[in-house]
Amino acid sequence: MTKRTFSMLFTLVLLLAAFQQALGQELKLNDLEYFETQGANVLVYSNLFTGGFNDEKTAGIELIHHGVRTAQGGAVRLSNTPEQWDLVPAIPTRTVTREANAIEAVLRYEDYDFDSRVVVTAKGKGVEIAVYLDKPFPAELEGAAGFNLEFLPSQYWGKTYLMDGRLNRFPRYVVGNTVTRSNREKIKQYKGYVTSDDRGTGRFVDPLPLETGRTFLLAPEDPERRVKITSHDAEIMLFDGRMLAQNGWYVVRSLLPAGKTGKVLSWIVEPHAIEGWIREPNIGFSQVGYLPSQPKVSVIELDKKDTPLANASLYKMGADGKAAEVFSGNIEPWGDYYKYHYVKFDFTAVTTPGIYYIQYGDFTTNNFIIANTVYDKITDATSDIWIPIHMNHMFVREGYRVWHGEPFKEGYRQAPPNTDHFDLHGQGPTTDTKYEGLELIPGLNVGGFFDAGDFDIETGSNIGVVQNFVQTWEYFKPQRDQTFVSQEQRYVDLHRPDGTPDILQFIEHGAKNLVAQAEIIGHMAQTLSNSVLYNYHHLGDAASITDGLPFNPDLGPYEVAPTGLSSGMKDDMWAFTSRNPGLDLRAATMFAAVSRALKGYNDDLSERALAQSKRLLNEATELLASQPEESRGRRFGAADVGTNLQLYISTGEQQYADKFLELLWPALDRNLSYVILTALHGIPHMDASYKEKLLPYVEQYKEYVEGLEKDNPYGVPIGLGNWAGSGAIVNFGTTICFAHKYFPDIIDASHAFKTTNWLYGCHPYHNYSLVATIGAARPKEVFYGNNRADFSFIPGNVAPGILFRQPDHFENYDDWPFLWGQNEGTIGGNTSYLIFGSAFKNLIK
């Protein structure tokens, strides 16, 4: 035996001994209907699969391991490494049986008339996961149906694992073996979509397992991530899901046996729980820092089994690098909020500029600044970098780096009727235009902004974006010029002034595409988006999504015409043009505002925008009036309010003011917090009686704001849906800024700091700034952008933030960028942040 072999065996013996000795407490079914012990939670279909978007690694059987959701997706699945848009099971029933300490769910695949039952039962320090079949699964699923559980790569790469005692290490980057199989064997995907391009081979890629065995031990050297999985009736296989998609996880899988019924599969899953483990305090504070005069309150998130301390301290760094305690204050209890307990530390009394950190018991934060200048640059990265990078139909350069070439030179084709799109759009039974299905619509490949981490133009988002730009320009007139924009050259160069305020160029760029839609299509498109799914999830240069050549049906699938001017690639983007009068109303609002902003800068575009505003308002109003009352809905209830206000501001015509006032008050009664910002924008343009009539609504809004203090420890509107709540919190902050401007005796300016505190680090789960590169010491490091595969960020990106997972878990991964609901910045959200930041900086002056 060699010295190296002996050393490895000795290490293995120690690891296995440690695993056997460190026995955690037993898992028990709690009142929230998941299995719990201190340090380990096993959720059983608390979050359900839905297909399409909402099943992206946030559903199934999940493991929250020492505070981090490290495993998910536990279910009967039909492939080794499921991608998004692979079929997911419906969960028609979920039954909790407390007497048996068990949760049972029926999983159904409608496409195959295939039902299974998964029963999860507490077994000592783990759970048994058993799969039952009342009848054998269909023969066509043999070798495909299996039970999967997926583990988060970033929490395991570089760590070791043992399969039946064989040592190995989780790969940092995907490296492994695959085979190709005939497309005839491929399981259908969600709604018939296809996520890959087989390049004409008729074959698909299928990853092979990294290891196979009966006992699988993950991370024996790491007590916080150690998990043991055992099966006595099936082989356990380990796959690397990143082989097919960069957002894949490590997949542990066992195939279901063909032709069997009853209990066909059983796993014992034992997540190690460190005895006496207490989650470290999350000391929330603003990473950007504080003004000397502002409120300064740290919200500290504690494990419910932790004992709150009596006080905390503030330390100031001296020029010699030594720190001295300058303030000590009492810890004030707030109470429980979902999984954790919250206390507050108020250090408002500290006003001397300097570099500080907080000490709470044995825990200290990174440093932050108290100074009058801390907020001066909070929007610069967003306006200088993130926004221009997302300018569509342009070549964008930053120094030596090319962010993307000019995309979509071949233009956009009419989406065929009756198309159900993977991005939640649909083309109705007709095109609602003069164009036939797949006919080129000339002139749409101009202007506009990429929606988010993908490269489509979401019309609704772009409307809101341009409106945000206009309001930022009209209220605050930012003269910042750090971007070179040439519409003639279709060229953008970052950090290069060109003599024109950037915000005007952004307004122009967005308006170019939207005016083109209105003029060429005749109304607003739903979206300009990808025609094929394998282009939609494209990562890399936007210009390489398509080949830049118009599709030629006379050519083969991958053939280029001898002239080089067309190809047989069906990759051209589509315009989805089913008419939505509510969307037209929103566009009319925006066009009215654009006409003012561009007057004297681009008079031609200004006049065209105003003409389209009036036309779309008239046509949309007639279309809505012709619809049955019950089908109109309330979705755009504030849009026509704002439309008439903007048209009145632009034209001075009394008819628009009268209509605005007619619609406003009922809209405020229906949805005060949503509509009040529009109402506040009307104050400079109405008479004194208008502000007086608005006063009771502002007082109601004050009650809403104060009620948030009792709702949660951060005093902001926290969202609990599948998209985290930064957008609502930013809009809350903007509303506070304008409400304080017009009603300073009612709405206190201090409430606006709740938004900056939340964005810059005072929130659940961790204390990182949610704005990329903004934060003196600790902004988030990974975001969901078009460069997400690089585990990087685009400066100025605002993350959706802290995502809520039922029934009580908040999270925001900073080592895994691929969950858009918590890490993807959008053009709508980031321009909302731009107007908030501008309003906030104006407020604190």
Short mmCIF file of N, CA, C and O in Angstrom, two decimals, residues 429-484:
data_model
loop_
_atom_site.label_atom_id
_atom_site.label_comp_id
_atom_site.label_asym_id
_atom_site.label_seq_id
_atom_site.Cartn_x
_atom_site.Cartn_y
_atom_site.Cartn_z
N PRO A 429 -55.94 34.44 -33.33
CA PRO A 429 -56.35 33.76 -34.56
C PRO A 429 -56.05 34.56 -35.83
O PRO A 429 -56.05 33.99 -36.92
N THR A 430 -55.85 35.87 -35.70
CA THR A 430 -55.45 36.69 -36.85
C THR A 430 -54.21 37.49 -36.45
O THR A 430 -53.81 37.52 -35.29
N THR A 431 -53.60 38.16 -37.43
CA THR A 431 -52.42 38.96 -37.13
C THR A 431 -52.78 40.35 -36.62
O THR A 431 -51.93 41.02 -36.03
N ASP A 432 -54.00 40.81 -36.86
CA ASP A 432 -54.41 42.17 -36.52
C ASP A 432 -53.56 43.22 -37.25
O ASP A 432 -53.44 44.36 -36.79
N THR A 433 -52.93 42.81 -38.34
CA THR A 433 -52.13 43.74 -39.16
C THR A 433 -52.39 43.42 -40.63
O THR A 433 -53.09 42.47 -40.97
N LYS A 434 -51.77 44.18 -41.50
CA LYS A 434 -51.87 43.92 -42.94
C LYS A 434 -50.88 42.85 -43.39
O LYS A 434 -50.84 42.49 -44.58
N TYR A 435 -50.08 42.33 -42.46
CA TYR A 435 -49.03 41.37 -42.81
C TYR A 435 -49.50 39.93 -42.59
O TYR A 435 -50.22 39.64 -41.63
N GLU A 436 -49.08 39.06 -43.49
CA GLU A 436 -49.36 37.64 -43.35
C GLU A 436 -48.35 37.01 -42.40
O GLU A 436 -47.27 37.54 -42.16
N GLY A 437 -48.71 35.85 -41.86
CA GLY A 437 -47.80 35.14 -40.98
C GLY A 437 -46.46 34.89 -41.65
O GLY A 437 -46.41 34.47 -42.81
N LEU A 438 -45.38 35.18 -40.94
CA LEU A 438 -43.98 35.02 -41.36
C LEU A 438 -43.55 36.03 -42.41
O LEU A 438 -42.41 35.98 -42.89
N GLU A 439 -44.42 36.99 -42.75
CA GLU A 439 -44.02 38.05 -43.67
C GLU A 439 -43.13 39.06 -42.93
O GLU A 439 -43.38 39.39 -41.76
N LEU A 440 -42.09 39.56 -43.60
CA LEU A 440 -41.22 40.56 -43.00
C LEU A 440 -41.99 41.86 -42.79
O LEU A 440 -42.66 42.36 -43.69
N ILE A 441 -41.88 42.41 -41.58
CA ILE A 441 -42.46 43.73 -41.28
C ILE A 441 -41.30 44.73 -41.31
O ILE A 441 -40.50 44.77 -40.37
N PRO A 442 -41.17 45.50 -42.33
CA PRO A 442 -39.98 46.36 -42.47
C PRO A 442 -39.99 47.51 -41.46
O PRO A 442 -41.04 48.02 -41.07
N GLY A 443 -38.79 47.88 -41.02
CA GLY A 443 -38.63 49.10 -40.24
C GLY A 443 -38.71 48.98 -38.74
O GLY A 443 -38.61 49.99 -38.04
N LEU A 444 -38.87 47.75 -38.20
CA LEU A 444 -38.98 47.60 -36.74
C LEU A 444 -37.63 47.46 -36.05
O LEU A 444 -37.55 47.60 -34.82
N ASN A 445 -36.58 47.17 -36.81
CA ASN A 445 -35.28 46.95 -36.17
C ASN A 445 -34.55 48.27 -35.97
O ASN A 445 -33.51 48.56 -36.57
N VAL A 446 -35.13 49.09 -35.08
CA VAL A 446 -34.56 50.39 -34.75
C VAL A 446 -34.91 50.69 -33.29
O VAL A 446 -36.02 50.41 -32.83
N GLY A 447 -33.95 51.23 -32.55
CA GLY A 447 -34.22 51.67 -31.19
C GLY A 447 -34.66 50.55 -30.26
O GLY A 447 -34.56 49.36 -30.56
N GLY A 448 -35.14 50.94 -29.09
CA GLY A 448 -35.65 49.99 -28.11
C GLY A 448 -34.58 49.45 -27.20
O GLY A 448 -33.38 49.56 -27.47
N PHE A 449 -35.02 48.81 -26.10
CA PHE A 449 -34.11 48.30 -25.08
C PHE A 449 -34.39 46.82 -24.82
O PHE A 449 -35.54 46.41 -24.75
N PHE A 450 -33.31 46.05 -24.67
CA PHE A 450 -33.48 44.66 -24.23
C PHE A 450 -34.24 44.64 -22.92
O PHE A 450 -34.02 45.48 -22.04
N ASP A 451 -35.09 43.64 -22.79
CA ASP A 451 -35.95 43.59 -21.61
C ASP A 451 -35.15 43.31 -20.33
O ASP A 451 -35.35 43.96 -19.32
N ALA A 452 -34.25 42.33 -20.39
CA ALA A 452 -33.62 41.91 -19.14
C ALA A 452 -32.38 41.09 -19.47
O ALA A 452 -31.51 41.53 -20.21
N GLY A 453 -32.33 39.85 -18.92
CA GLY A 453 -31.23 38.96 -19.23
C GLY A 453 -31.38 38.31 -20.58
O GLY A 453 -30.54 37.50 -20.98
N ASP A 454 -32.45 38.62 -21.28
CA ASP A 454 -32.66 38.14 -22.64
C ASP A 454 -32.67 39.35 -23.57
O ASP A 454 -32.42 40.47 -23.15
N PHE A 455 -32.99 39.13 -24.84
CA PHE A 455 -32.74 40.17 -25.84
C PHE A 455 -33.99 40.58 -26.61
O PHE A 455 -33.90 41.10 -27.72
N ASP A 456 -35.15 40.33 -26.04
CA ASP A 456 -36.39 40.72 -26.70
C ASP A 456 -36.75 42.15 -26.30
O ASP A 456 -36.23 42.70 -25.34
N ILE A 457 -37.65 42.73 -27.07
CA ILE A 457 -38.23 44.02 -26.72
C ILE A 457 -39.64 43.76 -26.22
O ILE A 457 -40.54 43.45 -26.99
N GLU A 458 -39.80 43.83 -24.92
CA GLU A 458 -41.13 43.73 -24.31
C GLU A 458 -41.76 45.12 -24.39
O GLU A 458 -41.31 46.05 -23.73
N THR A 459 -42.79 45.25 -25.21
CA THR A 459 -43.34 46.58 -25.46
C THR A 459 -43.84 47.24 -24.19
O THR A 459 -43.59 48.42 -23.94
N GLY A 460 -44.56 46.49 -23.36
CA GLY A 460 -45.06 47.08 -22.12
C GLY A 460 -43.94 47.62 -21.25
O GLY A 460 -44.04 48.72 -20.70
N SER A 461 -42.85 46.85 -21.13
CA SER A 461 -41.71 47.32 -20.35
C SER A 461 -41.09 48.56 -20.98
O SER A 461 -40.77 49.53 -20.28
N ASN A 462 -40.92 48.56 -22.29
CA ASN A 462 -40.29 49.70 -22.95
C ASN A 462 -41.13 50.96 -22.83
O ASN A 462 -40.60 52.07 -22.74
N ILE A 463 -42.46 50.82 -22.82
CA ILE A 463 -43.33 51.98 -22.60
C ILE A 463 -43.04 52.59 -21.23
O ILE A 463 -42.86 53.81 -21.10
N GLY A 464 -43.01 51.75 -20.21
CA GLY A 464 -42.71 52.24 -18.88
C GLY A 464 -41.32 52.83 -18.77
O GLY A 464 -41.10 53.82 -18.07
N VAL A 465 -40.38 52.24 -19.48
CA VAL A 465 -39.00 52.71 -19.46
C VAL A 465 -38.90 54.13 -20.00
O VAL A 465 -38.29 55.02 -19.39
N VAL A 466 -39.50 54.37 -21.16
CA VAL A 466 -39.42 55.70 -21.76
C VAL A 466 -40.14 56.72 -20.88
O VAL A 466 -39.69 57.85 -20.71
N GLN A 467 -41.27 56.31 -20.29
CA GLN A 467 -41.97 57.20 -19.36
C GLN A 467 -41.08 57.54 -18.16
O GLN A 467 -41.03 58.70 -17.71
N ASN A 468 -40.35 56.56 -17.65
CA ASN A 468 -39.41 56.82 -16.55
C ASN A 468 -38.34 57.82 -16.97
O ASN A 468 -37.98 58.73 -16.21
N PHE A 469 -37.81 57.65 -18.17
CA PHE A 469 -36.80 58.58 -18.66
C PHE A 469 -37.36 60.01 -18.76
O PHE A 469 -36.70 60.98 -18.36
N VAL A 470 -38.56 60.11 -19.31
CA VAL A 470 -39.15 61.44 -19.49
C VAL A 470 -39.38 62.11 -18.15
O VAL A 470 -39.07 63.30 -17.95
N GLN A 471 -39.93 61.39 -17.18
CA GLN A 471 -40.17 61.99 -15.88
C GLN A 471 -38.85 62.39 -15.21
O GLN A 471 -38.77 63.44 -14.57
N THR A 472 -37.83 61.56 -15.35
CA THR A 472 -36.52 61.91 -14.79
C THR A 472 -36.02 63.20 -15.42
O THR A 472 -35.51 64.10 -14.73
N TRP A 473 -36.19 63.35 -16.74
CA TRP A 473 -35.74 64.54 -17.46
C TRP A 473 -36.56 65.77 -17.05
O TRP A 473 -36.00 66.83 -16.76
N GLU A 474 -37.87 65.62 -17.02
CA GLU A 474 -38.71 66.79 -16.77
C GLU A 474 -38.61 67.28 -15.33
O GLU A 474 -38.63 68.49 -15.08
N TYR A 475 -38.49 66.36 -14.39
CA TYR A 475 -38.43 66.79 -12.99
C TYR A 475 -37.04 67.25 -12.57
O TYR A 475 -36.90 68.17 -11.76
N PHE A 476 -36.01 66.59 -13.10
CA PHE A 476 -34.67 66.79 -12.52
C PHE A 476 -33.62 67.28 -13.52
O PHE A 476 -32.52 67.64 -13.11
N LYS A 477 -33.93 67.24 -14.82
CA LYS A 477 -33.04 67.73 -15.87
C LYS A 477 -31.58 67.28 -15.67
O LYS A 477 -30.65 68.11 -15.67
N PRO A 478 -31.32 66.01 -15.55
CA PRO A 478 -29.93 65.56 -15.38
C PRO A 478 -29.11 65.86 -16.63
O PRO A 478 -29.48 65.47 -17.75
N GLN A 479 -27.99 66.52 -16.46
CA GLN A 479 -27.14 66.89 -17.59
C GLN A 479 -26.00 65.89 -17.79
O GLN A 479 -25.12 66.13 -18.63
N ARG A 480 -26.03 64.79 -17.07
CA ARG A 480 -24.92 63.83 -17.15
C ARG A 480 -24.74 63.34 -18.58
O ARG A 480 -25.68 62.90 -19.25
N ASP A 481 -23.49 63.38 -19.03
CA ASP A 481 -23.14 62.99 -20.40
C ASP A 481 -21.88 62.14 -20.34
O ASP A 481 -20.77 62.66 -20.28
N GLN A 482 -22.07 60.82 -20.35
CA GLN A 482 -20.94 59.91 -20.30
C GLN A 482 -21.04 58.82 -21.38
O GLN A 482 -20.31 57.84 -21.33
N THR A 483 -21.96 59.02 -22.34
CA THR A 483 -22.19 57.99 -23.35
C THR A 483 -22.25 58.62 -24.73
O THR A 483 -22.97 59.61 -24.95
N PHE A 484 -21.51 58.04 -25.66
CA PHE A 484 -21.56 58.44 -27.06
C PHE A 484 -22.61 57.59 -27.77
O PHE A 484 -22.54 56.35 -27.74
#
